[in-house]
Short mmCIF file of C-alpha atoms and ligand atoms in Angstrom, two decimals:
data_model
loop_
_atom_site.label_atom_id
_atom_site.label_comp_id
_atom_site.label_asym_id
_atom_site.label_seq_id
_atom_site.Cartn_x
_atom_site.Cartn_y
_atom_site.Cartn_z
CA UNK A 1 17.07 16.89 -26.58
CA UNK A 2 13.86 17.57 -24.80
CA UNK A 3 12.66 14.88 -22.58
CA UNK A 4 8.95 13.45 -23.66
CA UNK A 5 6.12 14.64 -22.13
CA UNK A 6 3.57 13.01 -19.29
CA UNK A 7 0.51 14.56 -18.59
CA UNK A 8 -2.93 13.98 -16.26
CA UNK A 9 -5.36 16.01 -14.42
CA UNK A 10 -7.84 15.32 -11.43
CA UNK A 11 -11.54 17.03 -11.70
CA UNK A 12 -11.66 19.04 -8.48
CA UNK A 13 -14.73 17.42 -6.64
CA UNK A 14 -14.05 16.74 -3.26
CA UNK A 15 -11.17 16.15 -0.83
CA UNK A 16 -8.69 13.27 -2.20
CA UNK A 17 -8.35 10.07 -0.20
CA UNK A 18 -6.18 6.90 0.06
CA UNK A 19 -7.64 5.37 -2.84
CA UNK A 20 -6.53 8.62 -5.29
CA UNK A 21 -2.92 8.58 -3.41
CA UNK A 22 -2.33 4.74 -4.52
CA UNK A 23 -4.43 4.77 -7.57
CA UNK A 24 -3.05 8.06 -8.99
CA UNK A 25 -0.68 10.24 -7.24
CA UNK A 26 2.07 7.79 -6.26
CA UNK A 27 2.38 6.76 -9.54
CA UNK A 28 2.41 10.38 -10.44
CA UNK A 29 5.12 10.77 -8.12
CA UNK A 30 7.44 8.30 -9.82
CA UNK A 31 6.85 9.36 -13.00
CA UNK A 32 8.23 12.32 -11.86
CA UNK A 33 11.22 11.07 -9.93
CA UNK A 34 12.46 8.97 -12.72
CA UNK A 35 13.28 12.03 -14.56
CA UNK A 36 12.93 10.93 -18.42
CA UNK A 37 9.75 12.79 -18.57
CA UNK A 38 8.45 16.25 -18.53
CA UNK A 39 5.67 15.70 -16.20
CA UNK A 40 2.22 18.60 -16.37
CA UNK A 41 -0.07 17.71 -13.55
CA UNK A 42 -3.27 20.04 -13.42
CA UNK A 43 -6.56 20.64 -11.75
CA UNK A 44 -9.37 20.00 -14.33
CA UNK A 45 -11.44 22.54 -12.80
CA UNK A 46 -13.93 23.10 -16.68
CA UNK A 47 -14.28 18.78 -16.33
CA UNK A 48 -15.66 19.20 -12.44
CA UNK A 49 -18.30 21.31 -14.77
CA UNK A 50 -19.42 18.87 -16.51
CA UNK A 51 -20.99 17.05 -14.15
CA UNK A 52 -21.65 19.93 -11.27
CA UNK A 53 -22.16 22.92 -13.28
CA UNK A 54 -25.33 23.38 -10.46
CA UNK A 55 -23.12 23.58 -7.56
CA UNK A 56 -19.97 25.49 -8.21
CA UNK A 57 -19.44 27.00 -4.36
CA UNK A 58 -16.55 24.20 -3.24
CA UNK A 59 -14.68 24.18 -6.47
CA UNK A 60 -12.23 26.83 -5.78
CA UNK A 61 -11.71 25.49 -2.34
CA UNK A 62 -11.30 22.04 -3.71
CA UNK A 63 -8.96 23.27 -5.98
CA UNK A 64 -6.61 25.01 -3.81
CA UNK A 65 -6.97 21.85 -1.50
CA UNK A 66 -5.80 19.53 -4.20
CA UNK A 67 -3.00 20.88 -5.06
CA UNK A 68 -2.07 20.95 -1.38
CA UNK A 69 -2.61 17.28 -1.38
CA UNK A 70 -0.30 17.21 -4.69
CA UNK A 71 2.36 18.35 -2.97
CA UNK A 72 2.12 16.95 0.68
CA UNK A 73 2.17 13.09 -1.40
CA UNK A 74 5.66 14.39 -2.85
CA UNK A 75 4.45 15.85 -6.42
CA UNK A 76 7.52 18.48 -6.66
CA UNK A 77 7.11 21.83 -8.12
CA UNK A 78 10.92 21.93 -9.12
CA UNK A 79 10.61 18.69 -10.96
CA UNK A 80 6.78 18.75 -12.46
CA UNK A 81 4.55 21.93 -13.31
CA UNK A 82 1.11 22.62 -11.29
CA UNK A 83 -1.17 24.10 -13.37
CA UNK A 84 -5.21 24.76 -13.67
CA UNK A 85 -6.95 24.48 -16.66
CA UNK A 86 -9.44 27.40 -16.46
CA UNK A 87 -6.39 29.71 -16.09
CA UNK A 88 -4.92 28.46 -20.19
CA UNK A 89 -7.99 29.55 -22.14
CA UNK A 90 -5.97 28.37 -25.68
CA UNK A 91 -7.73 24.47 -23.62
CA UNK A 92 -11.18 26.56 -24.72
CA UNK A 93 -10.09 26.98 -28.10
CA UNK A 94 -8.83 24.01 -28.97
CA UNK A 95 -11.68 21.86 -27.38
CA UNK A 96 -13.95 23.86 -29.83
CA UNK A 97 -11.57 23.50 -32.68
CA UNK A 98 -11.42 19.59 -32.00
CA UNK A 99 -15.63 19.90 -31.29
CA UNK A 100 -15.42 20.62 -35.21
CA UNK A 101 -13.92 17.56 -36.38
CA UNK A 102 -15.06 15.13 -33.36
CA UNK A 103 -17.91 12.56 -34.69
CA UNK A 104 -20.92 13.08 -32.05
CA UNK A 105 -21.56 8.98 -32.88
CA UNK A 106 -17.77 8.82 -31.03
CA UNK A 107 -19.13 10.63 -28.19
CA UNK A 108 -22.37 9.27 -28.05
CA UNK A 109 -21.01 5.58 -27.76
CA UNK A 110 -18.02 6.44 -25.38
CA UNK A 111 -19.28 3.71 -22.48
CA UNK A 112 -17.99 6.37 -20.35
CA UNK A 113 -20.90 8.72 -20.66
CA UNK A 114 -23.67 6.18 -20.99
CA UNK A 115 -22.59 5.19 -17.40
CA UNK A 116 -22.34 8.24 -16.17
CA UNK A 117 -25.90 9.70 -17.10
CA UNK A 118 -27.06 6.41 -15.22
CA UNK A 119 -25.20 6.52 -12.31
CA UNK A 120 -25.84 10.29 -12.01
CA UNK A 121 -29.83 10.18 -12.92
CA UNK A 122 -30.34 12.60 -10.32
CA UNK A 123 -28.55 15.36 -12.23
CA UNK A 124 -29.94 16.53 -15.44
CA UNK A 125 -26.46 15.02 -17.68
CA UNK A 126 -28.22 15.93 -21.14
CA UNK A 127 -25.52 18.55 -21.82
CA UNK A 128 -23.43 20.17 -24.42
CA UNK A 129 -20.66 20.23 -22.14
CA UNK A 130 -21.48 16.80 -20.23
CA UNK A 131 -21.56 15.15 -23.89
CA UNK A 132 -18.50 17.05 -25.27
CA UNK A 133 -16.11 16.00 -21.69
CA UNK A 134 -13.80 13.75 -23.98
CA UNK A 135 -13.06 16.66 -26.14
CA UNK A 136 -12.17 18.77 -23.47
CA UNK A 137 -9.60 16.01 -22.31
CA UNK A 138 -8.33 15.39 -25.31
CA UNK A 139 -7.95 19.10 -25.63
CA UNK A 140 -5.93 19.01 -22.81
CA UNK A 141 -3.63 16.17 -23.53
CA UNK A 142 -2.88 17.24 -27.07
CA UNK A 143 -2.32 21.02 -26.05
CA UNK A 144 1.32 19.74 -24.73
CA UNK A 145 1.92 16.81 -27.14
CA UNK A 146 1.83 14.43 -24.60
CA UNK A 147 3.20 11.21 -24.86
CA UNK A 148 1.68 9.20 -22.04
CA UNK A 149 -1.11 9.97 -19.89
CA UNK A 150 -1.13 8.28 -16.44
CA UNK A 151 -4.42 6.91 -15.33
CA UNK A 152 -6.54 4.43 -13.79
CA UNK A 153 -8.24 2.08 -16.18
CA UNK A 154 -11.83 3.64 -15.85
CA UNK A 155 -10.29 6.74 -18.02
CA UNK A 156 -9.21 4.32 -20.94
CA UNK A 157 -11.84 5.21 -22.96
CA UNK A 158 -11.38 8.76 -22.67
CA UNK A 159 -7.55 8.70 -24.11
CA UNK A 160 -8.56 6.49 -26.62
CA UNK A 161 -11.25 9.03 -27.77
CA UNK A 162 -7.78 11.47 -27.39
CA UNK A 163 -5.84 9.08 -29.92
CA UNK A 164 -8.64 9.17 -32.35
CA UNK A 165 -9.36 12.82 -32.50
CA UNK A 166 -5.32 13.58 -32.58
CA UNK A 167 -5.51 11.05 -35.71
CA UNK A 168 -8.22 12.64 -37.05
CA UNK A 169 -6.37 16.11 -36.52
CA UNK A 170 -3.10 14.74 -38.35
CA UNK A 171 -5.11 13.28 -41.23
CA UNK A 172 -7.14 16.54 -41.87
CA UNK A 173 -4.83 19.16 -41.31
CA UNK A 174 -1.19 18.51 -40.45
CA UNK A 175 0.70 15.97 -38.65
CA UNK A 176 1.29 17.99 -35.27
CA UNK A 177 0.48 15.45 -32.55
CA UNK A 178 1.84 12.47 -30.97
CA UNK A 179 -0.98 9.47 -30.72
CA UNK A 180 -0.61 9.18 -26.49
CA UNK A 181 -0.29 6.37 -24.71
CA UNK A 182 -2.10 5.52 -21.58
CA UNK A 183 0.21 4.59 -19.19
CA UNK A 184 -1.81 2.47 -16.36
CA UNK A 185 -1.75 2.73 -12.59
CA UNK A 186 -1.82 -1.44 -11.63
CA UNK A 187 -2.72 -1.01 -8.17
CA UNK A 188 -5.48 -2.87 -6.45
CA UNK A 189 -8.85 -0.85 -5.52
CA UNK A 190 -8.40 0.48 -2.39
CA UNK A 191 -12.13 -0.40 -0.92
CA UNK A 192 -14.58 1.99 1.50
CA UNK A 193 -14.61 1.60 5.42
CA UNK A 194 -18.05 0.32 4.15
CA UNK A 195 -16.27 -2.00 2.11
CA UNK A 196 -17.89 -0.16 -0.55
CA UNK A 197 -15.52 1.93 -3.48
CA UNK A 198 -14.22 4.50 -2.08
CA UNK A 199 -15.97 7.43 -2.76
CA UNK A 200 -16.84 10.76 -1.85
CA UNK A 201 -20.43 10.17 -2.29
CA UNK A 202 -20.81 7.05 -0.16
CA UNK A 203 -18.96 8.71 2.68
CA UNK A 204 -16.93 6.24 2.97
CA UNK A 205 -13.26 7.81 1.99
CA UNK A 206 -10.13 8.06 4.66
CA UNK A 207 -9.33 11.32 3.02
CA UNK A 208 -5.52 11.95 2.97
CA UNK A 209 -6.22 15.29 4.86
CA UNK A 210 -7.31 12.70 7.99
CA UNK A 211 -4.87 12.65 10.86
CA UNK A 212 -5.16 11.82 14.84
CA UNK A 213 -9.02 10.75 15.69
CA UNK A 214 -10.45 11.28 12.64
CA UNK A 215 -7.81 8.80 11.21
CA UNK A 216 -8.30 6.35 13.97
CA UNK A 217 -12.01 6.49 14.36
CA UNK A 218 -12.37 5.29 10.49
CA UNK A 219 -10.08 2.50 11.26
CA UNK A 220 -11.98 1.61 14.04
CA UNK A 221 -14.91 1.37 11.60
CA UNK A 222 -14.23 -0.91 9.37
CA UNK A 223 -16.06 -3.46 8.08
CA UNK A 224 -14.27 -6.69 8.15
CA UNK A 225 -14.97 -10.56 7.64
CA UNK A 226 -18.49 -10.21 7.99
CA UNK A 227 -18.40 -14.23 9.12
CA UNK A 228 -16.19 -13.53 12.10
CA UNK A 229 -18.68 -12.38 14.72
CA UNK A 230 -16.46 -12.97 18.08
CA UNK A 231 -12.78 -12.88 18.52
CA UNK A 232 -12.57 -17.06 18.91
CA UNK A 233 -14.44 -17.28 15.59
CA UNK A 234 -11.55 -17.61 13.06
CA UNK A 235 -11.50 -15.05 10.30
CA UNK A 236 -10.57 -14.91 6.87
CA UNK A 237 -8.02 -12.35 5.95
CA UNK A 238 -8.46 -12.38 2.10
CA UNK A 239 -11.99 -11.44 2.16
CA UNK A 240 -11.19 -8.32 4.88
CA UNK A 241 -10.53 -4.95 3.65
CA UNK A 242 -8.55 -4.27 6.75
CA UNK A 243 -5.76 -6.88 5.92
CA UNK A 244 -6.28 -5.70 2.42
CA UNK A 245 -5.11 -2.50 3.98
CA UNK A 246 -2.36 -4.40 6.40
CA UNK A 247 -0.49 -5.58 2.84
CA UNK A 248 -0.37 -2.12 1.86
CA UNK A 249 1.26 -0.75 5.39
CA UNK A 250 2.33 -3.50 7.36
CA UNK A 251 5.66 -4.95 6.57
CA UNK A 252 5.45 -8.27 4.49
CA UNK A 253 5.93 -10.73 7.06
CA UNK A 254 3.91 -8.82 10.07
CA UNK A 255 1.15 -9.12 7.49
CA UNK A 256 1.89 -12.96 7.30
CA UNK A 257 1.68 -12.95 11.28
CA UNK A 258 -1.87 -11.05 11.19
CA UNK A 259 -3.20 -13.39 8.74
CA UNK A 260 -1.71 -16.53 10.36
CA UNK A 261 -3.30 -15.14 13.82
CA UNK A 262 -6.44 -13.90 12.27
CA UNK A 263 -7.60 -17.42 10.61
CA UNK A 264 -6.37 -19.19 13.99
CA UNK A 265 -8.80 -16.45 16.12
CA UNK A 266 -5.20 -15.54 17.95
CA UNK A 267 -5.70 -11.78 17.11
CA UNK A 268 -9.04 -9.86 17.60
CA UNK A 269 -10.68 -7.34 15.16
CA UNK A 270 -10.18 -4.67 17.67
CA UNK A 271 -6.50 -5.39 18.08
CA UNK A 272 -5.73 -5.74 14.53
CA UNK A 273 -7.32 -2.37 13.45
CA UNK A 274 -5.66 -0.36 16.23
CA UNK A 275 -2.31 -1.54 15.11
CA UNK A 276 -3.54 -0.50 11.30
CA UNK A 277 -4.29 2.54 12.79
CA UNK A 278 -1.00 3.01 13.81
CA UNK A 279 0.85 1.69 10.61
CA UNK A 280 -1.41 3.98 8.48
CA UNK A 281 -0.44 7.36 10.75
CA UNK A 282 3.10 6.48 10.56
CA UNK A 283 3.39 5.97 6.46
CA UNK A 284 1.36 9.19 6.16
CA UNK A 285 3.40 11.44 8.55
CA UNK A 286 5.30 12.84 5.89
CA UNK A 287 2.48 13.65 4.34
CA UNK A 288 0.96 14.88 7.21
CA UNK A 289 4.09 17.19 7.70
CA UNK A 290 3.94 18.45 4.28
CA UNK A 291 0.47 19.24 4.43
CA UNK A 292 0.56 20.96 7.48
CA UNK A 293 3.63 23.25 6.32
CA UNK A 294 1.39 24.41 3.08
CA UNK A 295 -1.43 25.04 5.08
CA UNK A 296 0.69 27.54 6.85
CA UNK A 297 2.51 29.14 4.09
CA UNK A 298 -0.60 29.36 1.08
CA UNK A 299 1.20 32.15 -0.25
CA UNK A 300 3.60 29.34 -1.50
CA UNK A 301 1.08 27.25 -2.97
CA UNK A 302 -0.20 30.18 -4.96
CA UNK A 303 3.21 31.36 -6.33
CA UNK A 304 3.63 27.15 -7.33
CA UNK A 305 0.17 27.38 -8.94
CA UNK A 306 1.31 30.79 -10.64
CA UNK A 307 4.31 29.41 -12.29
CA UNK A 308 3.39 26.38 -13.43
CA UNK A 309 0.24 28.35 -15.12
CA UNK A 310 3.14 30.88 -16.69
CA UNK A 311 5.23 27.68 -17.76
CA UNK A 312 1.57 26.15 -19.03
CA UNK A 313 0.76 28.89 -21.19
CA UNK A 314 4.21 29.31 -22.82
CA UNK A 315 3.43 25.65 -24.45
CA UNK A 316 -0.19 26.47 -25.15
CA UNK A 317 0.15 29.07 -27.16
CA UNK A 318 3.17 27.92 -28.80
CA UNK A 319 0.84 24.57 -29.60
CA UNK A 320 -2.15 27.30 -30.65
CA UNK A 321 -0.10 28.96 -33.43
CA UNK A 322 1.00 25.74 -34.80
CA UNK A 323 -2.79 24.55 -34.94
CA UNK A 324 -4.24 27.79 -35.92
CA UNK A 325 -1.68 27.42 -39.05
CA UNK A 326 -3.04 23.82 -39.87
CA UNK A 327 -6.28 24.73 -39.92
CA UNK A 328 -5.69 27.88 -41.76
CA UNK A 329 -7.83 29.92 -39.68
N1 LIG B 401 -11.25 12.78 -16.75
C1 LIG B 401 -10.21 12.75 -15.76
C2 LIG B 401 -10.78 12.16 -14.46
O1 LIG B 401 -11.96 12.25 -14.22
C3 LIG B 401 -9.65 14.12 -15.48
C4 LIG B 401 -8.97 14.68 -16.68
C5 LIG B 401 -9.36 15.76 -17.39
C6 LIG B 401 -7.76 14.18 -17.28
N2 LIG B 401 -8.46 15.99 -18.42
C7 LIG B 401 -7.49 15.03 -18.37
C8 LIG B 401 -6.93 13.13 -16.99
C9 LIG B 401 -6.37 14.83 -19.19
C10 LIG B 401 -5.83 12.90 -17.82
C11 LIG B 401 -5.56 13.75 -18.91
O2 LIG B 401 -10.03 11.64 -13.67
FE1 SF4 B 402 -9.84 -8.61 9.47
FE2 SF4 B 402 -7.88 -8.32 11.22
FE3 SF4 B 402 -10.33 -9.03 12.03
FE4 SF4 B 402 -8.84 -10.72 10.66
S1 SF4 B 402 -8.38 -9.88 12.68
S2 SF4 B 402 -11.00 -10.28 10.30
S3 SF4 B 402 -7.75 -9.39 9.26
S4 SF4 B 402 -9.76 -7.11 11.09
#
């Protein structure tokens, strides 16, 4: 019996931080090592388009980065296939066959894009491409009959835009696809060093790439309680993104200490992030390690990235005949 299939994608856009490794790729990771799935894991390098379609220098860089990052949080090549989308070109033709059938009133109200174009006013977002994203996506998903899709609630709307255009498919032409299911990463937002969202764009990230100084300097950084000006003032760990972090890295009941010392002013700011510091460089040194040995041996990476795109393409185009015989064309 063939196992079901899992499949997600990252837009190539910028280095990936902590926030991406809990919110996405962990999850991605077990998935993977619980074996009852078939898990596809690519770069979305046509989405990063979408929106940057004016700046296109970092994308291959970014790219070849990510999947680097993939593989240093434990994504296994053995177990899951790499792939990139602009290297399956049947993703082209089926977005265009699905732009044929996909309502532009379902695009139009997908919350998604609204937010988007106002968030991003500074780039012209009044696209073909920007507009048609979902389709793309649901392209993707549908291309290997994917039963769940693993992401972070601020994609639901784009897998339910998937589910509706596979309906619509079915209904019109044949019943081919499974309806996916999202399946949801429940982790809590990891916040900025601002104690903004972690993003890219506010500069704000600890990027999984950081080790050493780098690492330590952000720490160091932090914003914390904002009420706790001096060390005898005492602080309040629920509302600091530091102990925030502490619960993710520090053993449950060293937590409990930090918190217990924190609101009684036994423990200073200073203190508290240097031992973060340390907690954070120890849980990533595997990662670290990983990361450094694919730095050194690219040539690995790219033979990865090769045969997942071989493996890729044997389901696309199997997917492509059966569609080009629903649709009779
Ligand atoms: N839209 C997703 C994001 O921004 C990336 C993506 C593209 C994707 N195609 C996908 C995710 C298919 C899951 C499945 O994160
Ligand atoms: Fe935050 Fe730690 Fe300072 Fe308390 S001691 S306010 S938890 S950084």
């Amino acid at each position: 019996m063939t196992k079901k299939r899992i499949l997600s994608g990252m837009r190539p856009t910028g280095k990936l931080h902590l926030g991406n490794l809990y919110g996405a790729l962990k999850n991605w990771v077990d998935l993977q090592n619980r074996g009852d799935y078939d898990c596809y894991y690519f770069v979305a390098d046509w989405h990063a388009l979408t929106s940057d379609y004016g700046d296109t220098e970092e994308i291959q860089a970014y790219r070849f980065d990510m999947v680097i990052d993939w593989l240093s949080a434990g994504l296994d090549p053995e177990k899951s296939t790499f792939f990139v989308q602009s290297s399956i070109k049947e993703h082209a033709e089926l977005f265009l066959l699905l732009g044929m059938i996909t309502p532009l009133a379902w695009l139009e109200r997908n919350p998604t894009y609204k937010e988007m174009k106002a968030e991003l006013a500074g780039k012209d977002l009044s696209t073909f491409g920007f507009l048609g994203y979902p389709v793309l996506q649901a392209a993707d998903i549908i291309m290997y009959k994917a039963h769940g899709v693993p992401v972070g609630v601020d994609q639901l709307p784009h897998v339910e835009l998937t589910r509706e255009i596979a309906r619509r498919f079915n209904f019109l032409y044949k019943d081919i696809f499974p309806i996916p299911e999202p399946l949801l990463t429940d982790f809590p937002k990891l916040l900025g060093i601002d104690g903004r969202k972690m993003s890219k764009s506010y500069e704000n990230s600890i990027y999984i790439s950081d080790q050493g100084d780098i690492l330590a300097k952000k720490v160091a950084a932090m914003f914390t309680d904002p009420q706790r000006m001096r060390k005898k003032d005492s602080g309040r760990p629920e509302l600091c993104n530091v102990f925030t972090f502490h619960q993710i890295y520090s053993l449950f009941q060293e937590a409990d200490r930090i918190a217990d010392a924190c609101r009684k002013a036994e423990i200073g700011c200073t203190d508290c992030k240097k031992q973060l510091a340390d907690r954070i460089a120890a849980a990533m040194k595997p990662i670290h390690d990983r990361r450094d040995y694919y730095l050194q041996h690219q040539d690995e990476v790219r033979e990865i990235i090769n045969s997942g795109n071989a493996r890729a393409t044997r389901i696309a185009k199997l997917t492509m005949e059966e569609v080009r015989e629903a649709i009779r064309i």
